Coordinates of C-alpha atoms in Angstrom, one line a residue:
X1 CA -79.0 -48.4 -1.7
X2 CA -76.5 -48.2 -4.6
X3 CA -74.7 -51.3 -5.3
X4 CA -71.0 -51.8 -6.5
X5 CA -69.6 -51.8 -9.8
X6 CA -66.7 -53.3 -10.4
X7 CA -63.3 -52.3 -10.9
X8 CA -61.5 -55.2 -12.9
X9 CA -62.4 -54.5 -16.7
X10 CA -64.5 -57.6 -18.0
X11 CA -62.7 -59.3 -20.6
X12 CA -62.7 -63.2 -22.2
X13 CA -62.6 -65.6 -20.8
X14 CA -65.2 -63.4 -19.0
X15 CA -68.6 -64.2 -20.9
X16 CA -72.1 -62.8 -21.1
X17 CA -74.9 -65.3 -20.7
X18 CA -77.4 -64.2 -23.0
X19 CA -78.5 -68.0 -22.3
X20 CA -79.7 -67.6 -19.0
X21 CA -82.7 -64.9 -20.0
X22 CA -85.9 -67.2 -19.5
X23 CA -86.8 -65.3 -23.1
X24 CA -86.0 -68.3 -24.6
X25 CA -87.4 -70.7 -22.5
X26 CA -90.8 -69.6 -22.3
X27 CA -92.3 -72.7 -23.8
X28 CA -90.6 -75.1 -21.4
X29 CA -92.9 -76.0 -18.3
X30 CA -92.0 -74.0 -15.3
X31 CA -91.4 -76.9 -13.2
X32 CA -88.4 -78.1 -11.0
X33 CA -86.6 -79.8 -13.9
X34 CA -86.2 -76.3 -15.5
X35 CA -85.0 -74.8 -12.2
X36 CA -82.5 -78.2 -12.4
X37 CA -81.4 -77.1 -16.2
X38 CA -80.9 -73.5 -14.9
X39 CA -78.6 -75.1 -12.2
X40 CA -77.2 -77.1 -14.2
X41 CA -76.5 -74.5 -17.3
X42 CA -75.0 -72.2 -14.2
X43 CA -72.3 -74.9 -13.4
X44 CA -71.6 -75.7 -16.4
X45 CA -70.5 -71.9 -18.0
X46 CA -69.3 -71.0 -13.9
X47 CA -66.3 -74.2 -14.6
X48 CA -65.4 -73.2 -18.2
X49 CA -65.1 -69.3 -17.7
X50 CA -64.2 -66.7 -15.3
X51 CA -66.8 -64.7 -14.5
X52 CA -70.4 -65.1 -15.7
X53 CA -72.9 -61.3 -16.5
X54 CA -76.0 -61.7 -16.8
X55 CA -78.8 -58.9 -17.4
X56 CA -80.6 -57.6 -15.0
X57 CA -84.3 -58.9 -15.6
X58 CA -82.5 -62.4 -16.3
X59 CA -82.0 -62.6 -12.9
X60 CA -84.7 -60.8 -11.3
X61 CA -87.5 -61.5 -13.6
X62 CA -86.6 -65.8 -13.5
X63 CA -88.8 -67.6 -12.0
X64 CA -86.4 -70.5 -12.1
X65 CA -83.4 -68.3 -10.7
X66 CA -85.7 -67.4 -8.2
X67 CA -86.5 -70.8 -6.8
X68 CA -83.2 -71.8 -6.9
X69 CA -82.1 -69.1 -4.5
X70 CA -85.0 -69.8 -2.2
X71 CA -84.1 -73.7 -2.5
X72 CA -83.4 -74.9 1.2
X73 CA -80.4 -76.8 0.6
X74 CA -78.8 -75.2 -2.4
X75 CA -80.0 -71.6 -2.1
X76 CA -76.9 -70.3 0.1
X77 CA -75.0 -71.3 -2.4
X78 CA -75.9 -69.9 -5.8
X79 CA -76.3 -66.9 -3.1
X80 CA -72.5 -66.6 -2.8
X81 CA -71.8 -66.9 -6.4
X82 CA -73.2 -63.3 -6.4
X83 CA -72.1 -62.3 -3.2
X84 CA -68.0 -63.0 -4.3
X85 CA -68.6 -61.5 -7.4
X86 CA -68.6 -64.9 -10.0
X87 CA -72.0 -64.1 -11.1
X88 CA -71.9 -60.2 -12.0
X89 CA -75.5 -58.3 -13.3
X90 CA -75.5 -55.7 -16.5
X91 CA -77.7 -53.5 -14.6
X92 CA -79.3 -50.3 -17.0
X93 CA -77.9 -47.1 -16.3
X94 CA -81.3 -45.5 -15.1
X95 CA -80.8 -47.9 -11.8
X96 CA -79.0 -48.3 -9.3
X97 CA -80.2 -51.5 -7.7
X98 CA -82.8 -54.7 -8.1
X99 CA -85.6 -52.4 -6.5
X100 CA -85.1 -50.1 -8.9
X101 CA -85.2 -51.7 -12.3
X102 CA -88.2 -53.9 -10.5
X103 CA -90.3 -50.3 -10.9
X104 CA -89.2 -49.2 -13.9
X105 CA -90.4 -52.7 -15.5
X106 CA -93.3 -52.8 -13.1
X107 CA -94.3 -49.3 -14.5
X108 CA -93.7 -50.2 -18.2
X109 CA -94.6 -53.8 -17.8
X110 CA -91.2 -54.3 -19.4
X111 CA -91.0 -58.1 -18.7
X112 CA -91.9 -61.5 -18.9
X113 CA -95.1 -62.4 -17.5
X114 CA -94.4 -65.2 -15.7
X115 CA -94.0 -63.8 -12.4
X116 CA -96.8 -61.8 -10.1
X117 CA -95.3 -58.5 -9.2
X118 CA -95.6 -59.2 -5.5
X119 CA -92.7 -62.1 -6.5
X120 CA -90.5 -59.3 -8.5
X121 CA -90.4 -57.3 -5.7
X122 CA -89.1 -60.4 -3.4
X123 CA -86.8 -61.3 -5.8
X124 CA -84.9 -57.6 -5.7
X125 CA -85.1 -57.2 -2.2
X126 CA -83.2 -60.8 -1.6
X127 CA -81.2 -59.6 -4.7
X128 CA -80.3 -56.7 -3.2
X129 CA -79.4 -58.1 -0.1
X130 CA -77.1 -60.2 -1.5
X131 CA -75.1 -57.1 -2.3
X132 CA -73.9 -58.6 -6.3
X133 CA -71.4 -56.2 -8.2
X134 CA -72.8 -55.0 -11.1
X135 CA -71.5 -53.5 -14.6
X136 CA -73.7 -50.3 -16.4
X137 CA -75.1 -50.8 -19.4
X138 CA -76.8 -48.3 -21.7
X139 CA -77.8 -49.8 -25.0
X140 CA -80.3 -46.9 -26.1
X141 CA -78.1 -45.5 -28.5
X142 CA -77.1 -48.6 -30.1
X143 CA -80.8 -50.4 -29.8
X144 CA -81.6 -46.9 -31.5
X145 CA -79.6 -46.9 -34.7
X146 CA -80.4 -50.6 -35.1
X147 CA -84.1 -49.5 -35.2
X148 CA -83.7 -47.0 -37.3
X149 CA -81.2 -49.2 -40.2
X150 CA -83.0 -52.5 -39.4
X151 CA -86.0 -53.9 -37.0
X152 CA -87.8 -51.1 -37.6
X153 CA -87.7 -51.8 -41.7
X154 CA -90.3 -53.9 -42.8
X155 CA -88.1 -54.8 -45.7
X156 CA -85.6 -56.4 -42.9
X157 CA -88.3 -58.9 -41.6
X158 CA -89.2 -59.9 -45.0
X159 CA -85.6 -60.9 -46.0
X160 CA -85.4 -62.3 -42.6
X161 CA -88.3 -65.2 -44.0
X162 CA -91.3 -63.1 -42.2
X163 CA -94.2 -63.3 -44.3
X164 CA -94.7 -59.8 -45.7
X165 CA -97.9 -58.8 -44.2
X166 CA -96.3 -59.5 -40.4
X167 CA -93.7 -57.5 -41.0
X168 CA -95.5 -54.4 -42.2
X169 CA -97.9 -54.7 -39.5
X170 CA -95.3 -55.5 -37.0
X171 CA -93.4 -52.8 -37.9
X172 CA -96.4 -49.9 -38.0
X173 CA -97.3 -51.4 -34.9
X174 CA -93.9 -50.9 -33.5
X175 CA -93.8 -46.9 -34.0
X176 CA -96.8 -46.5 -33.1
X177 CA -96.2 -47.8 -29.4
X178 CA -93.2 -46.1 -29.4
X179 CA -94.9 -42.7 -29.9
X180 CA -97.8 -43.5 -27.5
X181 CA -95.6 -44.5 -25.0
X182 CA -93.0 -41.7 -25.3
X183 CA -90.2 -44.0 -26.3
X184 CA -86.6 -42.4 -27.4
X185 CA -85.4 -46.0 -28.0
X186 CA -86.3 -49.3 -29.4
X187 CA -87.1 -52.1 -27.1
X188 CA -87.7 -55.6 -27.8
X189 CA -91.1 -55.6 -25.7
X190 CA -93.1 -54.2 -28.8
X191 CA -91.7 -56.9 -31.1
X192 CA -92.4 -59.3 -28.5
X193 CA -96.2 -57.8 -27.7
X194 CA -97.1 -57.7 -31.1
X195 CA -95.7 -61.7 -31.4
X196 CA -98.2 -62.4 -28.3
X197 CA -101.4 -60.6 -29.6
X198 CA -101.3 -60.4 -32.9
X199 CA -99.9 -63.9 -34.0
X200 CA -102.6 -66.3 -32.4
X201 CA -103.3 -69.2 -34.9
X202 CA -101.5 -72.4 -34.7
X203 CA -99.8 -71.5 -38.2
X204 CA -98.6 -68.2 -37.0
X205 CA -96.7 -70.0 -33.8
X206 CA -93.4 -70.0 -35.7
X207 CA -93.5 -66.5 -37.0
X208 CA -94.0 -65.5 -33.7
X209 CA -91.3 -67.5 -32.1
X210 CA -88.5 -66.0 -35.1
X211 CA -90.0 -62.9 -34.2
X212 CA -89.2 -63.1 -30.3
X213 CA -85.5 -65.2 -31.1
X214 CA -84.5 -62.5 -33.6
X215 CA -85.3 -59.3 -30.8
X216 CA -83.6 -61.1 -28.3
X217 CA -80.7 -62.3 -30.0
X218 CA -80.3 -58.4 -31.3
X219 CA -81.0 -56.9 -27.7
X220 CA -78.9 -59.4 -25.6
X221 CA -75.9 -58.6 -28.5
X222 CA -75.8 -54.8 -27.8
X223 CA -75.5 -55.5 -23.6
X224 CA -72.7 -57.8 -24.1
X225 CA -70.7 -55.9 -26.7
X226 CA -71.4 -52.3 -24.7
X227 CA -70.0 -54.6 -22.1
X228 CA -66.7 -55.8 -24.3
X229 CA -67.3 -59.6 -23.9
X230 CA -68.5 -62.6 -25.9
X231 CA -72.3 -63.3 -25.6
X232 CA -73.6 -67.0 -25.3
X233 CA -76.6 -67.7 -26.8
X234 CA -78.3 -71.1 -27.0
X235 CA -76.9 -73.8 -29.6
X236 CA -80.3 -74.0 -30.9
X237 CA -80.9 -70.6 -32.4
X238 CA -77.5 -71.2 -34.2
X239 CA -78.6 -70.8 -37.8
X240 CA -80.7 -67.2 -35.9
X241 CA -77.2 -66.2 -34.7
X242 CA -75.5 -66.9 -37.9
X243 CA -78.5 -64.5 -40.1
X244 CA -78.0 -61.5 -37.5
X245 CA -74.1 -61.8 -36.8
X246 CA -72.7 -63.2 -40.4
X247 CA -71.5 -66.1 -38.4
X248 CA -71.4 -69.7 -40.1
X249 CA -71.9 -72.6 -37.9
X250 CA -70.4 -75.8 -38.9
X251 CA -73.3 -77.8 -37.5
X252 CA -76.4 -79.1 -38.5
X253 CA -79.5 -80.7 -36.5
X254 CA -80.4 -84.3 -37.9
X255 CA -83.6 -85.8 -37.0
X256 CA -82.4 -87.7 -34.0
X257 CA -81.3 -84.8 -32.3
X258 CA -77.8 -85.4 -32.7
X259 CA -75.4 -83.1 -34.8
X260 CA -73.5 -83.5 -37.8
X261 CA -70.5 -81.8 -38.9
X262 CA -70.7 -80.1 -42.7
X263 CA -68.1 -79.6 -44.8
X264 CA -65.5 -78.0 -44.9
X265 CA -65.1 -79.3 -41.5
X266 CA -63.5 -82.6 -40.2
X267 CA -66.2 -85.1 -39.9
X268 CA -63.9 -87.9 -37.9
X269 CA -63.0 -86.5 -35.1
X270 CA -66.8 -85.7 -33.0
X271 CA -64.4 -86.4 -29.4
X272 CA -64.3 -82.8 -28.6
X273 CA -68.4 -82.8 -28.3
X274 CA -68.3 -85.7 -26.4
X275 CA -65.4 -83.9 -23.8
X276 CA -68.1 -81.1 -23.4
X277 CA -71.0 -83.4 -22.4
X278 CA -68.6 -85.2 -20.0
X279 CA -67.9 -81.7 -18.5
X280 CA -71.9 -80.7 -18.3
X281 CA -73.2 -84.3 -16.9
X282 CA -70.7 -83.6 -13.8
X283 CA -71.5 -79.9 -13.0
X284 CA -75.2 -81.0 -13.6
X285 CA -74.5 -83.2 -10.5
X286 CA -72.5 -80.0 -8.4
X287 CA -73.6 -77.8 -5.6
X288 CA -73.0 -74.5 -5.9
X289 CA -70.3 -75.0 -3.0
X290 CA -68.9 -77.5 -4.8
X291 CA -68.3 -75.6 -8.2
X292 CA -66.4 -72.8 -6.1
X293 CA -63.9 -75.0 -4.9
X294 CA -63.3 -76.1 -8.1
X295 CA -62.9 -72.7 -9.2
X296 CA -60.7 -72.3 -6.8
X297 CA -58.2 -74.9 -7.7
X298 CA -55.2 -74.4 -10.1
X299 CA -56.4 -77.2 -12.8
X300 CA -59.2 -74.2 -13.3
X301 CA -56.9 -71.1 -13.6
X302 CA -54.4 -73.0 -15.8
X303 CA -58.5 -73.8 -18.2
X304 CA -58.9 -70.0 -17.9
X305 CA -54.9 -69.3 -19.3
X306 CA -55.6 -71.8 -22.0
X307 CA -58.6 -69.9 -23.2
X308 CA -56.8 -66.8 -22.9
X309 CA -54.1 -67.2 -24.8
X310 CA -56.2 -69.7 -27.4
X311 CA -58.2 -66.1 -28.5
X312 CA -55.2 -64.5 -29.1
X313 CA -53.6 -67.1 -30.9
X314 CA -55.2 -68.0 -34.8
X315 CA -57.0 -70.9 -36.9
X316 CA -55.1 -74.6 -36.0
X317 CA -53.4 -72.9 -33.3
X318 CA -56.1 -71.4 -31.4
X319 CA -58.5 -75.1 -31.7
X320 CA -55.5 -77.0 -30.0
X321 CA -54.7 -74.8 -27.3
X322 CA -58.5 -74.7 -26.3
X323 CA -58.4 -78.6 -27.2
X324 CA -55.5 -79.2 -24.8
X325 CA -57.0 -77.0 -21.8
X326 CA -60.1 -78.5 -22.0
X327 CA -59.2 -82.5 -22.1
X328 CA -56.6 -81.4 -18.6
X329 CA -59.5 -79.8 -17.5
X330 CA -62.0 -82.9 -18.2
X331 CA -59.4 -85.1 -16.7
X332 CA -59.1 -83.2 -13.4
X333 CA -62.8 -82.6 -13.2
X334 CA -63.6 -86.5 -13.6
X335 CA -61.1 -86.9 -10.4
X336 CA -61.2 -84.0 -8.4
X337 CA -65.3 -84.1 -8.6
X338 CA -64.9 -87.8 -7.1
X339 CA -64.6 -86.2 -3.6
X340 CA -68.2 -84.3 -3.8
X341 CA -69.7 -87.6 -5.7
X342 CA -71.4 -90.5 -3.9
X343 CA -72.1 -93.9 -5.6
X344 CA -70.7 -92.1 -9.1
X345 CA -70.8 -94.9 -10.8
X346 CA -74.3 -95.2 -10.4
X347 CA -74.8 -91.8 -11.7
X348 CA -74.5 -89.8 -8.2
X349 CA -76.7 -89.4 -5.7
X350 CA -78.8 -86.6 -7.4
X351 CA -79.1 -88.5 -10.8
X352 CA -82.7 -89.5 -9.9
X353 CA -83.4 -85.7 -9.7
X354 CA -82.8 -85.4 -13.5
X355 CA -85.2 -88.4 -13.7
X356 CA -82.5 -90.6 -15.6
X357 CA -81.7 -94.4 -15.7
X358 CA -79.0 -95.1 -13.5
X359 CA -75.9 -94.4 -15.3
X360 CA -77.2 -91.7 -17.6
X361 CA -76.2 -88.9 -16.0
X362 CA -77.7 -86.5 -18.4
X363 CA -77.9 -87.4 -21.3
X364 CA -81.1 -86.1 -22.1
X365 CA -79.8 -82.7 -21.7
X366 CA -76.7 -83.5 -23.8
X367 CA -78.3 -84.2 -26.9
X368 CA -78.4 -82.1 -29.7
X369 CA -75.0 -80.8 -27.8
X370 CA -72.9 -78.3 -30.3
X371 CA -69.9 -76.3 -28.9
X372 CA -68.7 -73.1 -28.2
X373 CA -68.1 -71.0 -31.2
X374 CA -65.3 -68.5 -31.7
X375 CA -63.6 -65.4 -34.4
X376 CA -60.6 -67.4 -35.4
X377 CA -58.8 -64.6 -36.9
X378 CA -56.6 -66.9 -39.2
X379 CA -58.9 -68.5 -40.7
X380 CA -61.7 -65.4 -42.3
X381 CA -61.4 -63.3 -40.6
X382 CA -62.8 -60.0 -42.6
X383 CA -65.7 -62.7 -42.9
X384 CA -66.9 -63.0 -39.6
X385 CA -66.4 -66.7 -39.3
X386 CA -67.6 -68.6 -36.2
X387 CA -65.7 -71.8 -36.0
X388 CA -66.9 -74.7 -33.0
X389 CA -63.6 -74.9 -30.6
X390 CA -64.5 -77.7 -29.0
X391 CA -65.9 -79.8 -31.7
X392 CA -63.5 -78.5 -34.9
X393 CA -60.4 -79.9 -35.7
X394 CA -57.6 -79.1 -38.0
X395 CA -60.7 -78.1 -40.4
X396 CA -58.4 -75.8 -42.4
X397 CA -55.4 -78.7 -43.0
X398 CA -56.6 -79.4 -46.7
X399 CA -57.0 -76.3 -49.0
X400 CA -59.8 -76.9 -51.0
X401 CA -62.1 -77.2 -47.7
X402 CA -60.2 -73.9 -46.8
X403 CA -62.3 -72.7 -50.4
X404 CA -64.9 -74.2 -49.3
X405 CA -65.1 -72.7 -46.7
X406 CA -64.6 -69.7 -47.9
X407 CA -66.9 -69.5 -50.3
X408 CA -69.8 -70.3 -47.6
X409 CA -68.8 -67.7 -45.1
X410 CA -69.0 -65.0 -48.7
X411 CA -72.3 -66.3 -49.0
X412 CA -72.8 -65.4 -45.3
X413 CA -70.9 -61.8 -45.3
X414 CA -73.4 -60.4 -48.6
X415 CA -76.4 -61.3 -46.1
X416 CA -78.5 -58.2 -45.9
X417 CA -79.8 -59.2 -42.9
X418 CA -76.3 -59.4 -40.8
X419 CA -75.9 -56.7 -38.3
X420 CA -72.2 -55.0 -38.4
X421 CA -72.9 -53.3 -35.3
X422 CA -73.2 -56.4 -33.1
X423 CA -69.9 -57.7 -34.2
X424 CA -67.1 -57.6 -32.2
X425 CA -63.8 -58.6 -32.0
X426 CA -64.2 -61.1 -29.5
X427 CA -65.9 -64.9 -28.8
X428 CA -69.0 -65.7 -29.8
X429 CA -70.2 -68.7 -27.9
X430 CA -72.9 -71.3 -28.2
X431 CA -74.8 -72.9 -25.4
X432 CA -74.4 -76.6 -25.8
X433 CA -77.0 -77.4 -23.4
X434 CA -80.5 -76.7 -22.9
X435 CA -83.6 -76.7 -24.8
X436 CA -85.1 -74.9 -27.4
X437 CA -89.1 -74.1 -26.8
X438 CA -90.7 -75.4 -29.8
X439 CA -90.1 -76.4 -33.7
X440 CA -90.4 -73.5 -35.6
X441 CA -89.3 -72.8 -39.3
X442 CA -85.9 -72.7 -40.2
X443 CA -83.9 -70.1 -41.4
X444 CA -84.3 -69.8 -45.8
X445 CA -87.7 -71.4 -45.8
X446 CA -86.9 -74.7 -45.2
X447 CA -88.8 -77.0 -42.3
X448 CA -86.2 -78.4 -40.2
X449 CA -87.4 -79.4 -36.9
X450 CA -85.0 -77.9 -34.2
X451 CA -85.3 -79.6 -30.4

């Protein structure tokens, strides 16, 4: 069985969901309420983009994506959203369908080991049956030549903050799986192997854990820009986005979990964060069904136009069209969602799923919440600066926070630890939602707690 690619290019507001690999979820309970995030999460990018790719072992290889499919009620569903081609897989070019890539992992035990292999091989065949579309990807090349000019350096690590000791070891260890195992590429499952068995006192935790968010922020990147579309990666591994891509958040974590806006951004004006949560606590409270026939509707197409012609558009320019698209958007959505919604003022029906007092919706998820990040090519732009859509405002409107600014995103560009071949000339998007596993150390050595 060979399953269909597809024949419309992917381009923004397209979006890889480098979010939805379990690989950086590993330390949450596998539970129902991290099947209800996954749901949740899914909604949530389904409503603000066109089409959603994910790779292949982030579907198969989920145990959460898994029990949502089977789910009774919902299942059919999420089902659909890959039958009519919403949810699309990067599938490796060395396959041809979920059967396939389950025995090439199988074989190389190229996975996360949360799943028997008697449960990967029912997840492909009901994957497979659901006939998805599917894009190629082959990323051995590119995985290769950043092997060779950076993961596989010891020197890289160490500037990454990687004690230097784990990072020659890593490294050694590295090749020398590679050349037992016949390898003519470089895979993230040695990094991550070596993290697992060789990092096993409580004070090595967070060296592992950078260790496992640097490989997969670097191996997600080179699927999603072979692909030609922006990856999303979870808001929390910001400042590990920033180090690989040159990227400058304008964000910071605070102690209560909340964010704060730095400088040279606009401090007054948080409303755009709070129009994002609005948007997540309803499609937290969707059915699958339900977030297609929003889809469906023209408020979304005229959300998808505004995003369109927002990236082509530059600095001030760029934030308001986005801004404007997104409030119509929120508007309609608080309306037109009234229809699927019983008792909403109470929080919905489902609110007791997300084990919330009444009226809370989800704000536990919301928390922490930091926006969607984007190239603005007027403001930077040989710099590689990521700017928060949703959450920046008219940043640029006094000069000397335009130098400031400047000045920060320098800092950023003479990084020796920034990746040029990851870069592209497209979005780069942030998560707002979702957890990260535990507190580990903090980019430059400092101990900042990050929930």
């Amino acid at each position: 069985m060979e399953l269909k690619e597809i024949t419309d290019h992917p381009s923004y507001p397209d979006a890889y969901w480098a979010a939805g690999d379990e690989v950086f979820q590993l330390m949450d309970p596998l539970d129902a309420k991290r099947t209800l995030r996954l749901r949740a999460n899914l909604n949530h990018n389904l409503l603000l983009h066109r089409r959603l790719f994910l790779a292949d072992t982030s579907i198969l290889v989920s145990p959460s994506m898994f029990a949502l499919l089977h789910d009774e009620e919902l299942g059919p569903g999420y089902r659909q959203l890959f039958r009519d081609g919403s949810i699309v897989t990067a599938m490796r070019s060395a396959a041809n369908n979920f059967s396939e890539v389950a025995a090439l992992i199988i074989e190389k035990r190229n996975f996360v080991a949360e799943m028997e292999e008697d449960q990967i091989w029912a997840s492909a065949r009901l994957l497979d049956s659901l006939s998805p579309e599917i894009v190629r990807t082959d990323t051995r090349d590119e995985m290769l030549k950043i092997g060779h000019d950076y993961v596989l350096r010891a020197e890289y690590w160490a500037a990454l903050g990687i004690p230097e000791n784990v990072a020659l070891a890593m490294t050694e260890s590295v090749r020398r799986k590679r050349e037992e195992r016949n390898l003519d590429t470089v895979r993230q499952s040695e990094f991550w192997e070596y993290a697992r068995d060789d990092l096993l006192t409580p004070g090595e935790a967070g060296t592992a854990q950078q260790i496992r968010a640097y490989m997969s922020i670097a191996s997600l990147g080179t699927m999603a820009k072979g692909i030609g579309i922006p990856p999303i990666y979870p808001a929390a591994y910001g400042p590990n986005v920033d180090r690989i891509y040159g990227t400058h958040t304008p964000w910071e974590h605070r102690a209560d979990r909340r964010m704060k806006l730095l400088e040279p951004f606009d401090q007054k004006d948080p409303r755009r964060l709070d129009e994002e949560r609005n948007i997540h606590e309803i499609a937290a409270l969707l059915t699958a069904d339900q977030v297609s026939k929003i889809r469906d509707k023209v408020e979304h197409r005229k959300l998808l136009k505004g995003a369109q012609q927002a990236i082509q558009e530059s600095g001030n320019s760029a934030a308001e069209i986005l801004e404007r698209a997104l409030e119509e958007f929120r508007g309609y959505l608080e309306v037109g969602a009234g229809e699927f919604l019983v008792d909403w003022e109470g929080g919905g029906r489902r609110s007791l799923l997300w084990e919330t007092k009444t009226g809370q919706l989800m704000r536990q998820f919301s928390s922490g919440a930091v926006g969607t990040a984007a190239m603005i090519p007027g403001v930077g732009p040989a710099l590689g600066t990521a700017l928060t859509l949703f959450g920046w405002r008219r940043a640029a409107k006094l000069e000397k926070w335009r130098e400031g600014f400047r000045e920060v995103t320098q800092e950023a560009i003479n990084d020796p630890t920034i990746i040029p071949e990851l870069r592209t000339d497209e979005v780069i998007e942030l998560s707002l939602f979702g957890e990260i596993p535990y507190s580990f150390m903090a980019l430059g050595g400092d101990a900042e707690e990050q929930d």
